[in-house]
Tab-separated table of C-alpha atoms in Angstrom:
chain	number	residue	atom	x	y	z
A	73	MET	CA	-9.173	4.925	-4.359
A	74	GLY	CA	-12.709	4.255	-4.455
A	75	ALA	CA	-15.371	4.309	-1.909
A	76	THR	CA	-19.100	3.686	-1.480
A	77	PRO	CA	-21.049	3.886	1.809
A	78	SER	CA	-19.940	0.381	2.801
A	79	LEU	CA	-16.679	-0.116	1.122
A	80	ALA	CA	-13.426	1.495	0.758
A	81	ILE	CA	-10.558	0.624	-1.416
A	82	VAL	CA	-6.870	2.129	-1.388
A	83	LEU	CA	-4.561	1.031	-4.119
A	84	ASP	CA	-0.843	2.348	-4.083
A	85	GLY	CA	0.967	1.535	-7.386
A	86	LEU	CA	4.578	0.356	-7.162
A	87	SER	CA	7.290	2.505	-8.652
A	88	THR	CA	9.176	1.225	-11.465
A	89	VAL	CA	12.227	3.588	-10.834
A	90	GLY	CA	12.627	3.468	-14.581
A	91	LEU	CA	13.194	0.031	-14.943
A	92	ASP	CA	11.402	-2.126	-17.878
A	93	THR	CA	7.955	-3.448	-17.067
A	94	GLY	CA	7.396	-5.366	-20.356
A	95	CYS	CA	3.870	-3.315	-20.294
A	96	GLU	CA	3.084	-0.546	-22.799
A	97	HIS	CA	0.390	0.911	-20.599
A	98	GLY	CA	2.115	1.642	-17.287
A	99	VAL	CA	1.540	1.659	-13.599
A	100	PRO	CA	-1.194	4.689	-13.363
A	101	TRP	CA	-3.287	2.686	-16.102
A	102	TYR	CA	-3.020	-0.450	-14.113
A	103	VAL	CA	-4.162	1.108	-10.844
A	104	ALA	CA	-7.169	2.701	-12.428
A	105	GLN	CA	-8.314	-0.412	-13.988
A	106	LEU	CA	-7.799	-2.531	-11.204
A	107	GLY	CA	-9.700	-0.234	-9.016
A	108	GLY	CA	-12.780	-0.062	-11.307
A	109	HIS	CA	-12.798	-3.777	-11.777
A	110	LEU	CA	-12.329	-4.393	-7.874
A	111	MET	CA	-15.279	-1.922	-7.305
A	112	ALA	CA	-17.486	-4.070	-9.596
A	113	ALA	CA	-16.295	-7.193	-8.339
A	114	LEU	CA	-17.151	-6.359	-4.880
A	115	ALA	CA	-20.725	-4.825	-5.659
A	116	ASP	CA	-21.932	-8.217	-4.131
A	117	ALA	CA	-21.712	-7.438	-0.359
A	118	GLU	CA	-21.598	-11.199	0.265
A	119	ARG	CA	-18.585	-11.885	-1.854
A	120	PRO	CA	-15.383	-12.817	-0.059
A	121	LEU	CA	-12.908	-9.900	-0.558
A	122	ALA	CA	-10.129	-12.267	-1.816
A	123	ASP	CA	-12.539	-13.724	-4.402
A	124	GLY	CA	-13.380	-10.206	-5.704
A	125	LEU	CA	-9.721	-9.505	-5.875
A	126	ALA	CA	-8.891	-12.490	-7.916
A	127	GLN	CA	-11.481	-11.853	-10.275
A	128	ALA	CA	-10.574	-8.324	-10.724
A	129	LEU	CA	-6.645	-9.374	-11.260
A	130	GLU	CA	-7.712	-11.720	-13.983
A	131	GLN	CA	-9.851	-9.487	-15.799
A	132	VAL	CA	-7.196	-6.558	-15.744
A	133	ALA	CA	-4.608	-9.160	-16.972
A	134	ALA	CA	-7.008	-9.897	-19.982
A	135	LEU	CA	-7.063	-6.323	-20.875
A	136	HIS	CA	-3.470	-6.374	-21.871
A	137	PRO	CA	-2.553	-9.906	-23.221
A	138	THR	CA	0.216	-8.842	-25.704
A	139	CYS	CA	2.110	-7.223	-22.622
A	140	ASP	CA	4.857	-9.393	-21.016
A	141	LEU	CA	2.823	-10.067	-18.242
A	142	ALA	CA	5.578	-12.522	-16.915
A	143	ASN	CA	7.956	-9.603	-16.420
A	144	PRO	CA	8.878	-9.512	-12.747
A	145	GLY	CA	8.428	-5.650	-13.014
A	146	THR	CA	4.919	-5.670	-14.754
A	147	PRO	CA	2.754	-3.061	-13.390
A	148	SER	CA	1.675	-3.875	-9.684
A	149	ALA	CA	-0.024	-2.137	-6.666
A	150	THR	CA	-0.614	-2.514	-2.889
A	151	VAL	CA	-4.297	-3.237	-1.830
A	152	SER	CA	-6.191	-2.366	1.262
A	153	ILE	CA	-9.839	-2.997	1.318
A	154	LEU	CA	-12.488	-2.333	3.958
A	155	ARG	CA	-16.091	-3.505	3.842
A	156	CYS	CA	-18.721	-2.502	6.463
A	157	GLY	CA	-21.267	-5.215	6.889
A	158	GLY	CA	-23.638	-5.300	9.872
A	159	LYS	CA	-21.793	-6.682	12.955
A	160	GLN	CA	-18.445	-6.854	11.328
A	161	LEU	CA	-15.837	-4.920	9.280
A	162	ASP	CA	-14.093	-7.137	6.754
A	163	TYR	CA	-10.598	-6.121	5.652
A	164	LEU	CA	-8.090	-7.425	3.175
A	165	VAL	CA	-4.343	-6.129	2.899
A	166	LEU	CA	-1.805	-7.095	0.311
A	167	ALA	CA	1.412	-5.281	0.933
A	168	ASP	CA	2.466	-2.349	2.930
A	169	SER	CA	-0.707	-0.037	2.917
A	170	PRO	CA	-2.232	-0.139	6.447
A	171	ILE	CA	-5.761	-0.175	7.643
A	172	VAL	CA	-6.279	1.098	11.083
A	173	PHE	CA	-9.115	0.586	13.256
A	174	GLU	CA	-10.311	2.957	16.364
A	175	GLN	CA	-11.968	0.557	18.719
A	176	ASN	CA	-12.727	1.289	22.364
A	177	ASP	CA	-10.005	3.930	22.491
A	178	GLU	CA	-7.231	1.474	21.083
A	179	TYR	CA	-5.831	1.220	17.581
A	180	LEU	CA	-5.610	-2.126	15.822
A	181	VAL	CA	-3.464	-2.035	12.846
A	182	LYS	CA	-3.684	-4.583	9.911
A	183	THR	CA	-0.797	-4.453	7.386
A	184	ASP	CA	1.680	-6.738	5.302
A	185	LEU	CA	5.236	-6.001	5.699
A	186	ARG	CA	6.599	-9.014	4.029
A	187	VAL	CA	8.432	-6.636	1.600
A	188	ASN	CA	10.693	-5.569	4.694
A	189	THR	CA	12.007	-8.853	4.677
A	190	VAL	CA	13.772	-9.164	1.226
A	191	VAL	CA	17.036	-7.968	0.209
A	192	PRO	CA	17.842	-6.327	3.688
A	193	GLU	CA	21.562	-5.602	2.496
A	194	LEU	CA	20.250	-3.737	-0.440
A	195	ARG	CA	18.020	-1.612	1.769
A	196	ALA	CA	20.526	-0.804	4.220
A	197	GLU	CA	22.895	0.416	1.349
A	198	THR	CA	20.106	2.549	0.019
A	199	GLU	CA	19.769	4.320	3.265
A	200	ARG	CA	23.290	5.388	3.468
A	201	PHE	CA	22.908	8.144	0.900
A	202	ALA	CA	20.996	11.362	0.817
A	203	THR	CA	17.663	11.235	-1.052
A	204	GLY	CA	17.841	12.552	-4.475
A	205	THR	CA	21.618	12.093	-4.821
A	206	PRO	CA	22.953	9.857	-8.000
A	207	GLU	CA	24.176	7.347	-5.528
A	208	HIS	CA	20.841	7.244	-3.846
A	209	THR	CA	19.056	6.858	-6.999
A	210	GLU	CA	21.428	4.078	-8.360
A	211	SER	CA	20.974	2.103	-4.965
A	212	VAL	CA	17.278	2.578	-5.009
A	213	ARG	CA	17.385	0.895	-8.811
A	214	ARG	CA	19.376	-1.931	-7.704
A	215	MET	CA	17.166	-2.580	-4.580
A	216	VAL	CA	14.032	-2.438	-6.677
A	217	ALA	CA	15.771	-4.844	-9.475
A	218	ALA	CA	16.503	-7.411	-6.728
A	219	GLN	CA	13.110	-7.076	-4.958
A	220	ARG	CA	11.312	-7.730	-8.218
A	221	LEU	CA	12.773	-11.101	-8.392
A	222	THR	CA	11.159	-12.022	-4.968
A	223	ARG	CA	7.783	-10.541	-5.992
A	224	ASN	CA	4.995	-12.743	-6.089
A	225	THR	CA	6.950	-15.992	-5.032
A	226	ALA	CA	6.669	-18.205	-2.152
A	227	ASP	CA	10.074	-16.836	-0.484
A	228	GLY	CA	9.308	-13.226	-1.058
A	229	TYR	CA	6.381	-10.745	-0.816
A	230	TRP	CA	3.054	-10.278	-2.768
A	231	VAL	CA	1.213	-7.650	-4.436
A	232	ALA	CA	-1.553	-7.258	-6.930
A	233	ALA	CA	-0.020	-7.704	-10.475
A	234	SER	CA	-0.880	-10.160	-13.222
A	235	ASN	CA	-1.341	-13.235	-11.157
A	236	SER	CA	-4.636	-13.773	-9.293
A	237	GLU	CA	-2.736	-16.093	-7.021
A	238	ALA	CA	-1.697	-13.054	-4.904
A	239	ALA	CA	-5.300	-12.679	-3.920
A	240	GLY	CA	-5.077	-15.853	-1.879
A	241	ARG	CA	-1.753	-14.520	-0.392
A	242	ALA	CA	-3.453	-11.242	1.056
A	243	PHE	CA	-4.018	-10.926	4.713
A	244	THR	CA	-7.674	-11.125	5.452
A	245	GLY	CA	-10.141	-11.135	8.566
A	246	ALA	CA	-13.084	-9.557	10.336
A	247	VAL	CA	-13.074	-7.082	13.163
A	248	PRO	CA	-16.230	-6.998	15.204
A	249	ALA	CA	-18.104	-3.674	14.647
A	250	THR	CA	-18.886	-3.199	18.357
A	251	GLY	CA	-16.874	-0.292	19.712
A	252	VAL	CA	-15.374	0.707	16.351
A	253	SER	CA	-15.736	4.343	15.950
A	254	ALA	CA	-13.588	5.011	12.787
A	255	VAL	CA	-11.284	3.350	10.530
A	256	ALA	CA	-8.577	4.872	8.387
A	257	VAL	CA	-7.498	3.032	5.148
A	258	MET	CA	-4.165	4.512	3.687
A	259	SER	CA	-1.305	4.125	1.755
A	260	ASP	CA	1.973	3.912	3.377
A	261	GLY	CA	2.970	7.267	2.088
A	262	ALA	CA	0.063	8.532	4.395
A	263	SER	CA	0.800	6.535	7.559
A	264	ARG	CA	4.476	7.520	7.928
A	265	LEU	CA	3.893	10.154	10.641
A	266	VAL	CA	3.650	7.137	12.958
A	267	THR	CA	5.054	4.124	11.091
A	268	ASP	CA	8.316	5.757	9.809
A	269	TYR	CA	8.697	9.080	11.258
A	270	GLY	CA	7.506	8.545	14.784
A	271	THR	CA	6.278	12.273	15.044
A	272	ALA	CA	2.712	11.329	15.748
A	273	SER	CA	0.635	8.762	17.482
A	274	TRP	CA	-2.395	6.787	16.003
A	275	PRO	CA	-4.755	9.104	18.201
A	276	GLU	CA	-3.264	12.281	16.894
A	277	VAL	CA	-3.791	11.010	13.292
A	278	PHE	CA	-7.174	10.348	13.909
A	279	ALA	CA	-7.778	13.622	15.422
A	280	THR	CA	-6.206	15.265	12.472
A	281	LEU	CA	-8.470	13.111	10.157
A	282	ARG	CA	-11.707	14.341	12.225
A	283	ALA	CA	-10.380	17.860	12.448
A	284	ALA	CA	-8.890	18.480	8.597
A	285	GLY	CA	-9.770	15.404	6.628
A	286	ALA	CA	-7.551	13.519	4.444
A	287	ASP	CA	-6.141	16.709	2.897
A	288	GLY	CA	-4.946	17.825	6.562
A	289	LEU	CA	-3.149	14.497	7.289
A	290	ILE	CA	-1.221	14.613	3.946
A	291	SER	CA	-0.123	17.957	4.636
A	292	ALA	CA	1.159	17.114	7.941
A	293	VAL	CA	3.110	14.422	6.315
A	294	ARG	CA	4.467	16.801	3.782
A	295	ASP	CA	5.299	19.353	6.379
A	296	VAL	CA	7.456	16.680	8.315
A	297	GLU	CA	9.370	15.738	5.114
A	298	ALA	CA	10.142	19.211	4.398
A	299	THR	CA	12.188	19.257	7.518
A	300	ASP	CA	14.494	16.509	6.224
A	301	PRO	CA	14.572	16.859	2.423
A	302	ASP	CA	17.584	14.941	2.168
A	303	GLY	CA	16.522	11.855	4.115
A	304	VAL	CA	19.093	12.140	6.789
A	305	ARG	CA	16.958	12.020	9.783
A	306	TRP	CA	14.564	9.471	8.313
A	307	PRO	CA	16.179	7.447	5.226
A	308	ARG	CA	13.843	6.664	2.703
A	309	TYR	CA	13.333	6.011	-1.314
A	310	LYS	CA	12.231	9.317	-2.171
A	311	ARG	CA	11.352	12.795	-0.599
A	312	GLY	CA	7.587	12.081	-0.311
A	313	ASP	CA	5.876	9.068	-1.315
A	314	ASP	CA	2.287	9.014	-2.938
A	315	ALA	CA	-0.358	9.456	-0.125
A	316	ALA	CA	-4.258	8.390	0.025
A	317	VAL	CA	-6.491	8.103	2.784
A	318	ALA	CA	-9.958	6.770	3.216
A	319	PHE	CA	-11.323	7.927	6.462
A	320	CYS	CA	-14.463	5.930	7.386
A	321	GLN	CA	-16.442	7.188	10.720
A	322	ILE	CA	-18.812	4.260	11.770
A	323	SER	CA	-20.158	5.735	14.880
């Protein structure tokens, strides 16, 4: 995660579940490099967000040319970007880390759920097993292996990886700044109180962020997950996913 007074970026590295990536560096290295290059590429406030992302993807790919960047499991990440610029708020989302705008007491969610459309039968199989069991672990590996074959393809879903074409496949747009009081840029692991568990509303999430900050929201997520450690009530791929939040108060 990175931020300036006018820019917020949240990246969420994709789990490898122990599968080969063709890269000697790993996902944490990739996310750190992408974040740094993305912040630099978007230092120009007039640059389109997708253009900055494309440049950052090319620059990071150039840092490890001896790795197998064609491997379908090459290190990758979701990307969510918010930029505040005068009369509008520009956004970019690539994969399932949402950006939520609080505007005139309503909540506008920008996200990219294309990953949910691939290998539905393997997703359903994974949800049959208790989290952490050998059967669950193996089913997640099968699912991720199958997902990888559709990653960054026309019929699949798109993430930040080695191919700069992904930047052009991101969802981008602008929201008028009028009436926007706050924006939350978050990983899917932080948004789950609303999106997956249904134990909170967006107004309640924003109230928590105002009262207790990002740490308070993430603690609330962990508290809910602790009531269902085996994923029986809320089937999921791991007991608790990585969580990050950039909370931007506009007015």
